[in-house]
Amino acid sequence: MFEVSVEETFAAGHALRNYHGKCENVHGHNYRVQITLVGEQLDSIGLLVDFVHVKKLIAAVVDRLDHRFLNDLPPFDKLNPSAENIAKLFYDDISHGLGNTSPVRVAQVRLWETDTTSATYRP
């Protein structure tokens, strides 16, 4: 099994609904997201997946979230914009971008809100 990871950063604000503490107030984070992909075989030139392609898929998600108030954006206008739910959004969008016929799949998404706190989504 081969595994590759790509990371990106973005900044966004949010407020956690029904949270009883300071995080229910509007605040922001400098997020870091890491997408880990796995697959059984390399292609004809020895790659699991082209990093350029993965970076484009990540950029499409980041572009929607960067410097935005997440609570205003679907699905977070209804779904709480927690680190866990943001990680799942990246998983869903990147998986969709890879397509059903890709021999590569997203193994996990890790999203850091701070240098010391992160949430991970694995299917």
Short mmCIF file of N, CA, C and O in Angstrom, two decimals:
data_model
loop_
_atom_site.label_atom_id
_atom_site.label_comp_id
_atom_site.label_asym_id
_atom_site.label_seq_id
_atom_site.Cartn_x
_atom_site.Cartn_y
_atom_site.Cartn_z
N MET A 1 0.86 -1.18 0.00
CA MET A 1 0.00 0.00 0.00
C MET A 1 0.90 1.24 0.00
O MET A 1 1.83 1.34 0.79
N PHE A 2 0.62 2.16 -0.90
CA PHE A 2 1.34 3.43 -0.97
C PHE A 2 0.48 4.52 -0.35
O PHE A 2 -0.75 4.45 -0.38
N GLU A 3 1.16 5.52 0.21
CA GLU A 3 0.45 6.62 0.87
C GLU A 3 1.18 7.93 0.57
O GLU A 3 2.41 7.99 0.64
N VAL A 4 0.41 8.95 0.22
CA VAL A 4 0.97 10.29 0.04
C VAL A 4 0.08 11.28 0.79
O VAL A 4 -1.11 11.03 0.99
N SER A 5 0.67 12.40 1.19
CA SER A 5 -0.09 13.44 1.89
C SER A 5 0.24 14.80 1.30
O SER A 5 1.36 15.05 0.86
N VAL A 6 -0.77 15.66 1.31
CA VAL A 6 -0.62 17.04 0.86
C VAL A 6 -1.26 17.93 1.92
O VAL A 6 -2.33 17.60 2.43
N GLU A 7 -0.59 19.04 2.23
CA GLU A 7 -1.10 19.98 3.23
C GLU A 7 -1.34 21.35 2.61
O GLU A 7 -0.66 21.74 1.66
N GLU A 8 -2.29 22.06 3.20
CA GLU A 8 -2.59 23.43 2.80
C GLU A 8 -3.08 24.18 4.03
O GLU A 8 -3.47 23.56 5.02
N THR A 9 -3.03 25.50 3.98
CA THR A 9 -3.50 26.33 5.08
C THR A 9 -4.55 27.31 4.58
O THR A 9 -4.59 27.65 3.39
N PHE A 10 -5.39 27.76 5.49
CA PHE A 10 -6.37 28.80 5.21
C PHE A 10 -6.82 29.42 6.52
O PHE A 10 -6.62 28.84 7.59
N ALA A 11 -7.40 30.59 6.43
CA ALA A 11 -7.91 31.28 7.61
C ALA A 11 -9.41 31.46 7.46
O ALA A 11 -9.90 31.76 6.36
N ALA A 12 -10.13 31.26 8.54
CA ALA A 12 -11.59 31.42 8.50
C ALA A 12 -12.11 31.66 9.91
O ALA A 12 -11.46 31.30 10.90
N GLY A 13 -13.29 32.26 9.98
CA GLY A 13 -13.95 32.48 11.25
C GLY A 13 -15.16 31.58 11.39
O GLY A 13 -15.70 31.08 10.40
N HIS A 14 -15.56 31.36 12.63
CA HIS A 14 -16.77 30.58 12.89
C HIS A 14 -17.24 30.83 14.31
O HIS A 14 -16.56 31.50 15.10
N ALA A 15 -18.40 30.31 14.63
CA ALA A 15 -18.94 30.31 15.99
C ALA A 15 -19.64 28.97 16.15
O ALA A 15 -20.40 28.55 15.28
N LEU A 16 -19.36 28.29 17.25
CA LEU A 16 -19.98 26.99 17.48
C LEU A 16 -21.34 27.15 18.12
O LEU A 16 -21.46 27.67 19.23
N ARG A 17 -22.38 26.72 17.42
CA ARG A 17 -23.74 26.81 17.94
C ARG A 17 -23.94 25.81 19.08
O ARG A 17 -23.44 24.69 19.03
N ASN A 18 -24.69 26.23 20.08
CA ASN A 18 -25.05 25.39 21.23
C ASN A 18 -23.84 24.93 22.05
O ASN A 18 -23.93 23.94 22.78
N TYR A 19 -22.73 25.61 21.90
CA TYR A 19 -21.54 25.33 22.69
C TYR A 19 -21.56 26.29 23.87
O TYR A 19 -21.75 27.49 23.67
N HIS A 20 -21.39 25.78 25.05
CA HIS A 20 -21.47 26.64 26.23
C HIS A 20 -20.06 26.96 26.72
O HIS A 20 -19.50 26.28 27.55
N GLY A 21 -19.49 27.99 26.13
CA GLY A 21 -18.13 28.42 26.42
C GLY A 21 -17.74 29.48 25.43
O GLY A 21 -18.53 29.91 24.59
N LYS A 22 -16.49 29.91 25.51
CA LYS A 22 -16.07 31.05 24.68
C LYS A 22 -16.11 30.76 23.18
O LYS A 22 -16.20 31.68 22.38
N CYS A 23 -16.09 29.50 22.78
CA CYS A 23 -16.11 29.18 21.35
C CYS A 23 -17.49 29.36 20.71
O CYS A 23 -17.63 29.24 19.50
N GLU A 24 -18.50 29.68 21.53
CA GLU A 24 -19.80 30.02 20.94
C GLU A 24 -19.76 31.43 20.37
O GLU A 24 -20.62 31.80 19.57
N ASN A 25 -18.77 32.21 20.76
CA ASN A 25 -18.58 33.56 20.22
C ASN A 25 -17.84 33.48 18.89
O ASN A 25 -17.09 32.54 18.64
N VAL A 26 -18.04 34.50 18.07
CA VAL A 26 -17.34 34.56 16.80
C VAL A 26 -15.83 34.63 17.06
O VAL A 26 -15.37 35.44 17.87
N HIS A 27 -15.09 33.78 16.38
CA HIS A 27 -13.63 33.77 16.49
C HIS A 27 -13.06 33.13 15.22
O HIS A 27 -13.81 32.61 14.39
N GLY A 28 -11.75 33.17 15.08
CA GLY A 28 -11.15 32.64 13.87
C GLY A 28 -9.96 31.74 14.15
O GLY A 28 -9.45 31.71 15.26
N HIS A 29 -9.56 31.03 13.11
CA HIS A 29 -8.41 30.12 13.19
C HIS A 29 -7.58 30.23 11.92
O HIS A 29 -8.11 30.52 10.85
N ASN A 30 -6.32 29.95 12.06
CA ASN A 30 -5.45 29.70 10.93
C ASN A 30 -5.36 28.19 10.80
O ASN A 30 -4.58 27.54 11.49
N TYR A 31 -6.22 27.64 9.97
CA TYR A 31 -6.34 26.20 9.83
C TYR A 31 -5.20 25.63 8.99
O TYR A 31 -4.67 26.29 8.10
N ARG A 32 -4.90 24.37 9.24
CA ARG A 32 -4.00 23.59 8.40
C ARG A 32 -4.72 22.27 8.12
O ARG A 32 -5.22 21.63 9.04
N VAL A 33 -4.79 21.88 6.87
CA VAL A 33 -5.44 20.63 6.50
C VAL A 33 -4.44 19.73 5.81
O VAL A 33 -3.63 20.19 5.00
N GLN A 34 -4.48 18.45 6.15
CA GLN A 34 -3.64 17.44 5.53
C GLN A 34 -4.54 16.35 4.96
O GLN A 34 -5.35 15.76 5.68
N ILE A 35 -4.40 16.11 3.67
CA ILE A 35 -5.14 15.06 2.99
C ILE A 35 -4.18 13.90 2.74
O ILE A 35 -3.12 14.10 2.13
N THR A 36 -4.53 12.71 3.20
CA THR A 36 -3.72 11.52 2.99
C THR A 36 -4.46 10.58 2.05
O THR A 36 -5.62 10.25 2.30
N LEU A 37 -3.78 10.20 0.96
CA LEU A 37 -4.35 9.32 -0.05
C LEU A 37 -3.58 8.00 -0.06
O LEU A 37 -2.37 7.99 0.19
N VAL A 38 -4.30 6.93 -0.37
CA VAL A 38 -3.67 5.61 -0.43
C VAL A 38 -4.10 4.89 -1.70
O VAL A 38 -5.14 5.19 -2.28
N GLY A 39 -3.26 3.94 -2.08
CA GLY A 39 -3.57 3.11 -3.24
C GLY A 39 -2.62 1.94 -3.30
O GLY A 39 -1.54 1.97 -2.70
N GLU A 40 -3.02 0.93 -4.05
CA GLU A 40 -2.25 -0.31 -4.14
C GLU A 40 -1.11 -0.25 -5.14
O GLU A 40 -0.10 -0.90 -4.96
N GLN A 41 -1.29 0.54 -6.22
CA GLN A 41 -0.30 0.51 -7.30
C GLN A 41 0.07 1.91 -7.74
O GLN A 41 -0.74 2.84 -7.70
N LEU A 42 1.29 2.01 -8.24
CA LEU A 42 1.77 3.25 -8.84
C LEU A 42 1.42 3.24 -10.32
O LEU A 42 1.23 2.18 -10.93
N ASP A 43 1.36 4.43 -10.90
CA ASP A 43 1.08 4.50 -12.34
C ASP A 43 2.34 4.17 -13.14
O ASP A 43 3.38 3.81 -12.58
N SER A 44 2.26 4.34 -14.45
CA SER A 44 3.36 3.92 -15.33
C SER A 44 4.64 4.72 -15.13
O SER A 44 5.72 4.26 -15.54
N ILE A 45 4.57 5.89 -14.51
CA ILE A 45 5.79 6.67 -14.27
C ILE A 45 6.20 6.65 -12.79
O ILE A 45 7.07 7.40 -12.37
N GLY A 46 5.53 5.80 -12.00
CA GLY A 46 5.94 5.61 -10.62
C GLY A 46 5.28 6.53 -9.61
O GLY A 46 5.82 6.74 -8.53
N LEU A 47 4.11 7.08 -9.95
CA LEU A 47 3.38 7.95 -9.03
C LEU A 47 2.12 7.27 -8.53
O LEU A 47 1.43 6.59 -9.31
N LEU A 48 1.78 7.51 -7.28
CA LEU A 48 0.48 7.08 -6.79
C LEU A 48 -0.59 8.02 -7.32
O LEU A 48 -1.63 7.58 -7.83
N VAL A 49 -0.32 9.31 -7.22
CA VAL A 49 -1.21 10.35 -7.72
C VAL A 49 -0.37 11.59 -7.96
O VAL A 49 0.63 11.81 -7.27
N ASP A 50 -0.74 12.38 -8.91
CA ASP A 50 -0.01 13.61 -9.21
C ASP A 50 -0.32 14.65 -8.12
O ASP A 50 -1.48 15.00 -7.90
N PHE A 51 0.69 15.12 -7.42
CA PHE A 51 0.51 16.13 -6.37
C PHE A 51 -0.19 17.37 -6.91
O PHE A 51 -0.98 17.99 -6.21
N VAL A 52 0.09 17.73 -8.16
CA VAL A 52 -0.54 18.91 -8.75
C VAL A 52 -2.06 18.74 -8.79
O VAL A 52 -2.81 19.65 -8.46
N HIS A 53 -2.51 17.56 -9.16
CA HIS A 53 -3.95 17.27 -9.21
C HIS A 53 -4.56 17.36 -7.81
O HIS A 53 -5.62 17.97 -7.61
N VAL A 54 -3.90 16.78 -6.82
CA VAL A 54 -4.40 16.81 -5.45
C VAL A 54 -4.45 18.24 -4.93
O VAL A 54 -5.43 18.66 -4.30
N LYS A 55 -3.42 19.02 -5.21
CA LYS A 55 -3.39 20.42 -4.78
C LYS A 55 -4.54 21.21 -5.39
O LYS A 55 -5.13 22.08 -4.73
N LYS A 56 -4.89 20.93 -6.64
CA LYS A 56 -6.02 21.62 -7.27
C LYS A 56 -7.34 21.25 -6.59
O LYS A 56 -8.20 22.10 -6.40
N LEU A 57 -7.50 19.99 -6.23
CA LEU A 57 -8.71 19.56 -5.54
C LEU A 57 -8.83 20.23 -4.17
O LEU A 57 -9.91 20.69 -3.78
N ILE A 58 -7.71 20.30 -3.46
CA ILE A 58 -7.71 20.96 -2.15
C ILE A 58 -7.97 22.44 -2.31
O ILE A 58 -8.76 23.04 -1.55
N ALA A 59 -7.35 23.06 -3.30
CA ALA A 59 -7.52 24.51 -3.52
C ALA A 59 -8.97 24.86 -3.79
O ALA A 59 -9.44 25.93 -3.37
N ALA A 60 -9.70 23.98 -4.48
CA ALA A 60 -11.11 24.25 -4.75
C ALA A 60 -11.91 24.36 -3.46
O ALA A 60 -12.82 25.19 -3.35
N VAL A 61 -11.58 23.55 -2.47
CA VAL A 61 -12.27 23.62 -1.18
C VAL A 61 -11.78 24.83 -0.40
O VAL A 61 -12.59 25.61 0.14
N VAL A 62 -10.48 25.02 -0.34
CA VAL A 62 -9.90 26.14 0.39
C VAL A 62 -10.44 27.46 -0.14
O VAL A 62 -10.78 28.36 0.64
N ASP A 63 -10.54 27.59 -1.45
CA ASP A 63 -11.02 28.84 -2.04
C ASP A 63 -12.43 29.21 -1.56
O ASP A 63 -12.76 30.38 -1.44
N ARG A 64 -13.26 28.19 -1.29
CA ARG A 64 -14.62 28.46 -0.78
C ARG A 64 -14.62 28.89 0.68
O ARG A 64 -15.53 29.56 1.12
N LEU A 65 -13.59 28.46 1.46
CA LEU A 65 -13.58 28.68 2.90
C LEU A 65 -12.67 29.81 3.36
O LEU A 65 -12.92 30.42 4.41
N ASP A 66 -11.62 30.07 2.61
CA ASP A 66 -10.58 30.99 3.06
C ASP A 66 -11.11 32.41 3.24
O ASP A 66 -11.78 32.96 2.37
N HIS A 67 -10.80 32.98 4.41
CA HIS A 67 -11.19 34.35 4.77
C HIS A 67 -12.70 34.56 4.70
O HIS A 67 -13.18 35.60 4.26
N ARG A 68 -13.42 33.55 5.13
CA ARG A 68 -14.89 33.60 5.17
C ARG A 68 -15.36 33.28 6.58
O ARG A 68 -14.64 32.67 7.39
N PHE A 69 -16.62 33.64 6.86
CA PHE A 69 -17.28 33.25 8.10
C PHE A 69 -18.04 31.97 7.78
O PHE A 69 -19.03 31.98 7.05
N LEU A 70 -17.55 30.85 8.29
CA LEU A 70 -18.04 29.53 7.89
C LEU A 70 -19.53 29.34 8.16
O LEU A 70 -20.21 28.65 7.40
N ASN A 71 -20.03 29.94 9.23
CA ASN A 71 -21.45 29.78 9.57
C ASN A 71 -22.38 30.27 8.46
O ASN A 71 -23.55 29.88 8.42
N ASP A 72 -21.89 31.13 7.58
CA ASP A 72 -22.70 31.66 6.48
C ASP A 72 -22.71 30.77 5.24
O ASP A 72 -23.48 31.00 4.32
N LEU A 73 -21.81 29.78 5.21
CA LEU A 73 -21.63 28.96 4.00
C LEU A 73 -22.27 27.58 4.15
O LEU A 73 -22.11 26.93 5.18
N PRO A 74 -22.97 27.10 3.11
CA PRO A 74 -23.43 25.72 3.15
C PRO A 74 -22.23 24.77 3.20
O PRO A 74 -21.23 25.06 2.54
N PRO A 75 -22.25 23.70 3.92
CA PRO A 75 -23.35 23.21 4.74
C PRO A 75 -23.36 23.77 6.15
O PRO A 75 -24.20 23.39 6.97
N PHE A 76 -22.43 24.68 6.44
CA PHE A 76 -22.27 25.15 7.81
C PHE A 76 -23.30 26.20 8.22
O PHE A 76 -23.32 26.63 9.37
N ASP A 77 -24.15 26.59 7.29
CA ASP A 77 -25.27 27.44 7.67
C ASP A 77 -26.28 26.64 8.49
O ASP A 77 -27.08 27.20 9.23
N LYS A 78 -26.21 25.30 8.39
CA LYS A 78 -27.07 24.43 9.18
C LYS A 78 -26.24 23.49 10.08
O LYS A 78 -26.62 23.21 11.21
N LEU A 79 -25.13 23.01 9.56
CA LEU A 79 -24.25 22.09 10.28
C LEU A 79 -23.22 22.89 11.06
O LEU A 79 -22.67 23.86 10.54
N ASN A 80 -22.97 22.50 12.31
CA ASN A 80 -22.00 23.24 13.12
C ASN A 80 -20.62 23.18 12.45
O ASN A 80 -20.16 22.10 12.05
N PRO A 81 -19.93 24.33 12.32
CA PRO A 81 -18.62 24.35 11.67
C PRO A 81 -17.49 23.94 12.61
O PRO A 81 -16.52 24.66 12.82
N SER A 82 -17.62 22.75 13.17
CA SER A 82 -16.58 22.21 14.05
C SER A 82 -15.42 21.70 13.19
O SER A 82 -15.57 21.46 11.99
N ALA A 83 -14.28 21.51 13.82
CA ALA A 83 -13.12 20.96 13.10
C ALA A 83 -13.47 19.59 12.52
O ALA A 83 -13.06 19.27 11.40
N GLU A 84 -14.24 18.81 13.25
CA GLU A 84 -14.62 17.48 12.78
C GLU A 84 -15.45 17.58 11.49
O GLU A 84 -15.21 16.84 10.54
N ASN A 85 -16.43 18.50 11.48
CA ASN A 85 -17.28 18.64 10.30
C ASN A 85 -16.54 19.26 9.13
O ASN A 85 -16.82 18.93 7.97
N ILE A 86 -15.60 20.14 9.39
CA ILE A 86 -14.79 20.73 8.31
C ILE A 86 -13.91 19.64 7.69
O ILE A 86 -13.78 19.56 6.46
N ALA A 87 -13.32 18.78 8.52
CA ALA A 87 -12.51 17.67 8.00
C ALA A 87 -13.35 16.77 7.10
O ALA A 87 -12.91 16.35 6.03
N LYS A 88 -14.58 16.48 7.51
CA LYS A 88 -15.48 15.63 6.71
C LYS A 88 -15.83 16.31 5.39
O LYS A 88 -15.91 15.64 4.35
N LEU A 89 -16.01 17.62 5.40
CA LEU A 89 -16.27 18.35 4.15
C LEU A 89 -15.11 18.17 3.17
O LEU A 89 -15.32 17.90 1.99
N PHE A 90 -13.88 18.32 3.66
CA PHE A 90 -12.71 18.11 2.79
C PHE A 90 -12.71 16.68 2.26
O PHE A 90 -12.46 16.46 1.07
N TYR A 91 -12.98 15.70 3.12
CA TYR A 91 -13.01 14.31 2.68
C TYR A 91 -14.02 14.12 1.55
O TYR A 91 -13.70 13.54 0.50
N ASP A 92 -15.22 14.61 1.76
CA ASP A 92 -16.28 14.43 0.76
C ASP A 92 -15.92 15.09 -0.57
O ASP A 92 -16.07 14.49 -1.64
N ASP A 93 -15.45 16.33 -0.51
CA ASP A 93 -15.14 17.07 -1.74
C ASP A 93 -13.94 16.49 -2.49
O ASP A 93 -13.96 16.38 -3.72
N ILE A 94 -12.90 16.12 -1.76
CA ILE A 94 -11.71 15.55 -2.41
C ILE A 94 -12.04 14.17 -2.99
O ILE A 94 -11.66 13.86 -4.13
N SER A 95 -12.79 13.37 -2.26
CA SER A 95 -13.20 12.06 -2.76
C SER A 95 -14.02 12.21 -4.03
O SER A 95 -13.82 11.47 -5.00
N HIS A 96 -14.95 13.14 -4.03
CA HIS A 96 -15.77 13.39 -5.22
C HIS A 96 -14.89 13.82 -6.40
O HIS A 96 -15.07 13.36 -7.53
N GLY A 97 -13.90 14.69 -6.13
CA GLY A 97 -13.00 15.15 -7.18
C GLY A 97 -12.13 14.05 -7.76
O GLY A 97 -11.77 14.11 -8.93
N LEU A 98 -11.80 13.05 -6.96
CA LEU A 98 -11.01 11.92 -7.46
C LEU A 98 -11.84 11.02 -8.36
O LEU A 98 -11.31 10.38 -9.26
N GLY A 99 -13.13 10.96 -8.10
CA GLY A 99 -14.02 10.14 -8.92
C GLY A 99 -14.09 8.70 -8.46
O GLY A 99 -13.21 8.22 -7.74
N ASN A 100 -15.11 8.01 -8.92
CA ASN A 100 -15.35 6.62 -8.52
C ASN A 100 -14.38 5.63 -9.15
O ASN A 100 -14.20 4.53 -8.65
N THR A 101 -13.77 6.00 -10.26
CA THR A 101 -12.91 5.06 -10.97
C THR A 101 -11.43 5.21 -10.60
O THR A 101 -10.60 4.44 -11.08
N SER A 102 -11.11 6.15 -9.74
CA SER A 102 -9.72 6.35 -9.35
C SER A 102 -9.22 5.18 -8.52
O SER A 102 -9.92 4.69 -7.64
N PRO A 103 -7.98 4.71 -8.80
CA PRO A 103 -7.41 3.65 -7.98
C PRO A 103 -6.90 4.17 -6.63
O PRO A 103 -6.46 3.41 -5.79
N VAL A 104 -6.99 5.49 -6.44
CA VAL A 104 -6.53 6.14 -5.22
C VAL A 104 -7.75 6.57 -4.42
O VAL A 104 -8.76 6.99 -4.98
N ARG A 105 -7.65 6.48 -3.09
CA ARG A 105 -8.75 6.94 -2.25
C ARG A 105 -8.21 7.78 -1.09
O ARG A 105 -7.04 7.66 -0.72
N VAL A 106 -9.08 8.61 -0.56
CA VAL A 106 -8.70 9.41 0.61
C VAL A 106 -8.76 8.51 1.83
O VAL A 106 -9.81 7.93 2.14
N ALA A 107 -7.63 8.37 2.51
CA ALA A 107 -7.56 7.53 3.71
C ALA A 107 -7.94 8.32 4.95
O ALA A 107 -8.57 7.79 5.86
N GLN A 108 -7.54 9.60 4.99
CA GLN A 108 -7.89 10.43 6.13
C GLN A 108 -7.68 11.89 5.81
O GLN A 108 -6.91 12.24 4.92
N VAL A 109 -8.39 12.71 6.57
CA VAL A 109 -8.20 14.16 6.54
C VAL A 109 -7.96 14.60 7.97
O VAL A 109 -8.75 14.27 8.87
N ARG A 110 -6.87 15.31 8.19
CA ARG A 110 -6.60 15.89 9.50
C ARG A 110 -6.66 17.40 9.35
O ARG A 110 -6.06 17.97 8.44
N LEU A 111 -7.39 18.04 10.26
CA LEU A 111 -7.56 19.49 10.24
C LEU A 111 -7.13 20.05 11.59
O LEU A 111 -7.68 19.68 12.62
N TRP A 112 -6.11 20.92 11.55
CA TRP A 112 -5.65 21.60 12.77
C TRP A 112 -6.34 22.95 12.89
O TRP A 112 -6.37 23.72 11.93
N GLU A 113 -6.88 23.24 14.08
CA GLU A 113 -7.39 24.58 14.38
C GLU A 113 -6.28 25.44 14.97
O GLU A 113 -6.26 26.64 14.78
N THR A 114 -5.41 24.79 15.70
CA THR A 114 -4.26 25.47 16.30
C THR A 114 -3.05 24.55 16.13
O THR A 114 -3.18 23.43 15.62
N ASP A 115 -1.91 24.98 16.61
CA ASP A 115 -0.71 24.14 16.53
C ASP A 115 -0.84 22.87 17.36
O ASP A 115 -0.12 21.90 17.11
N THR A 116 -1.73 22.88 18.35
CA THR A 116 -1.81 21.76 19.28
C THR A 116 -3.16 21.04 19.30
O THR A 116 -3.34 20.10 20.07
N THR A 117 -4.11 21.46 18.45
CA THR A 117 -5.41 20.80 18.43
C THR A 117 -5.81 20.47 16.99
O THR A 117 -5.71 21.31 16.09
N SER A 118 -6.25 19.23 16.79
CA SER A 118 -6.67 18.81 15.45
C SER A 118 -7.80 17.80 15.56
O SER A 118 -8.03 17.19 16.61
N ALA A 119 -8.50 17.65 14.45
CA ALA A 119 -9.54 16.63 14.31
C ALA A 119 -9.23 15.82 13.06
O ALA A 119 -8.74 16.38 12.07
N THR A 120 -9.50 14.53 13.10
CA THR A 120 -9.22 13.65 11.97
C THR A 120 -10.49 12.93 11.55
O THR A 120 -11.24 12.45 12.41
N TYR A 121 -10.73 12.88 10.24
CA TYR A 121 -11.82 12.08 9.70
C TYR A 121 -11.24 10.95 8.86
O TYR A 121 -10.41 11.20 7.98
N ARG A 122 -11.68 9.73 9.16
CA ARG A 122 -11.33 8.54 8.38
C ARG A 122 -12.63 7.85 8.00
O ARG A 122 -13.49 7.66 8.86
N PRO A 123 -12.76 7.42 6.76
CA PRO A 123 -14.01 6.72 6.36
C PRO A 123 -14.11 5.33 7.01
O PRO A 123 -13.13 4.75 7.39
#
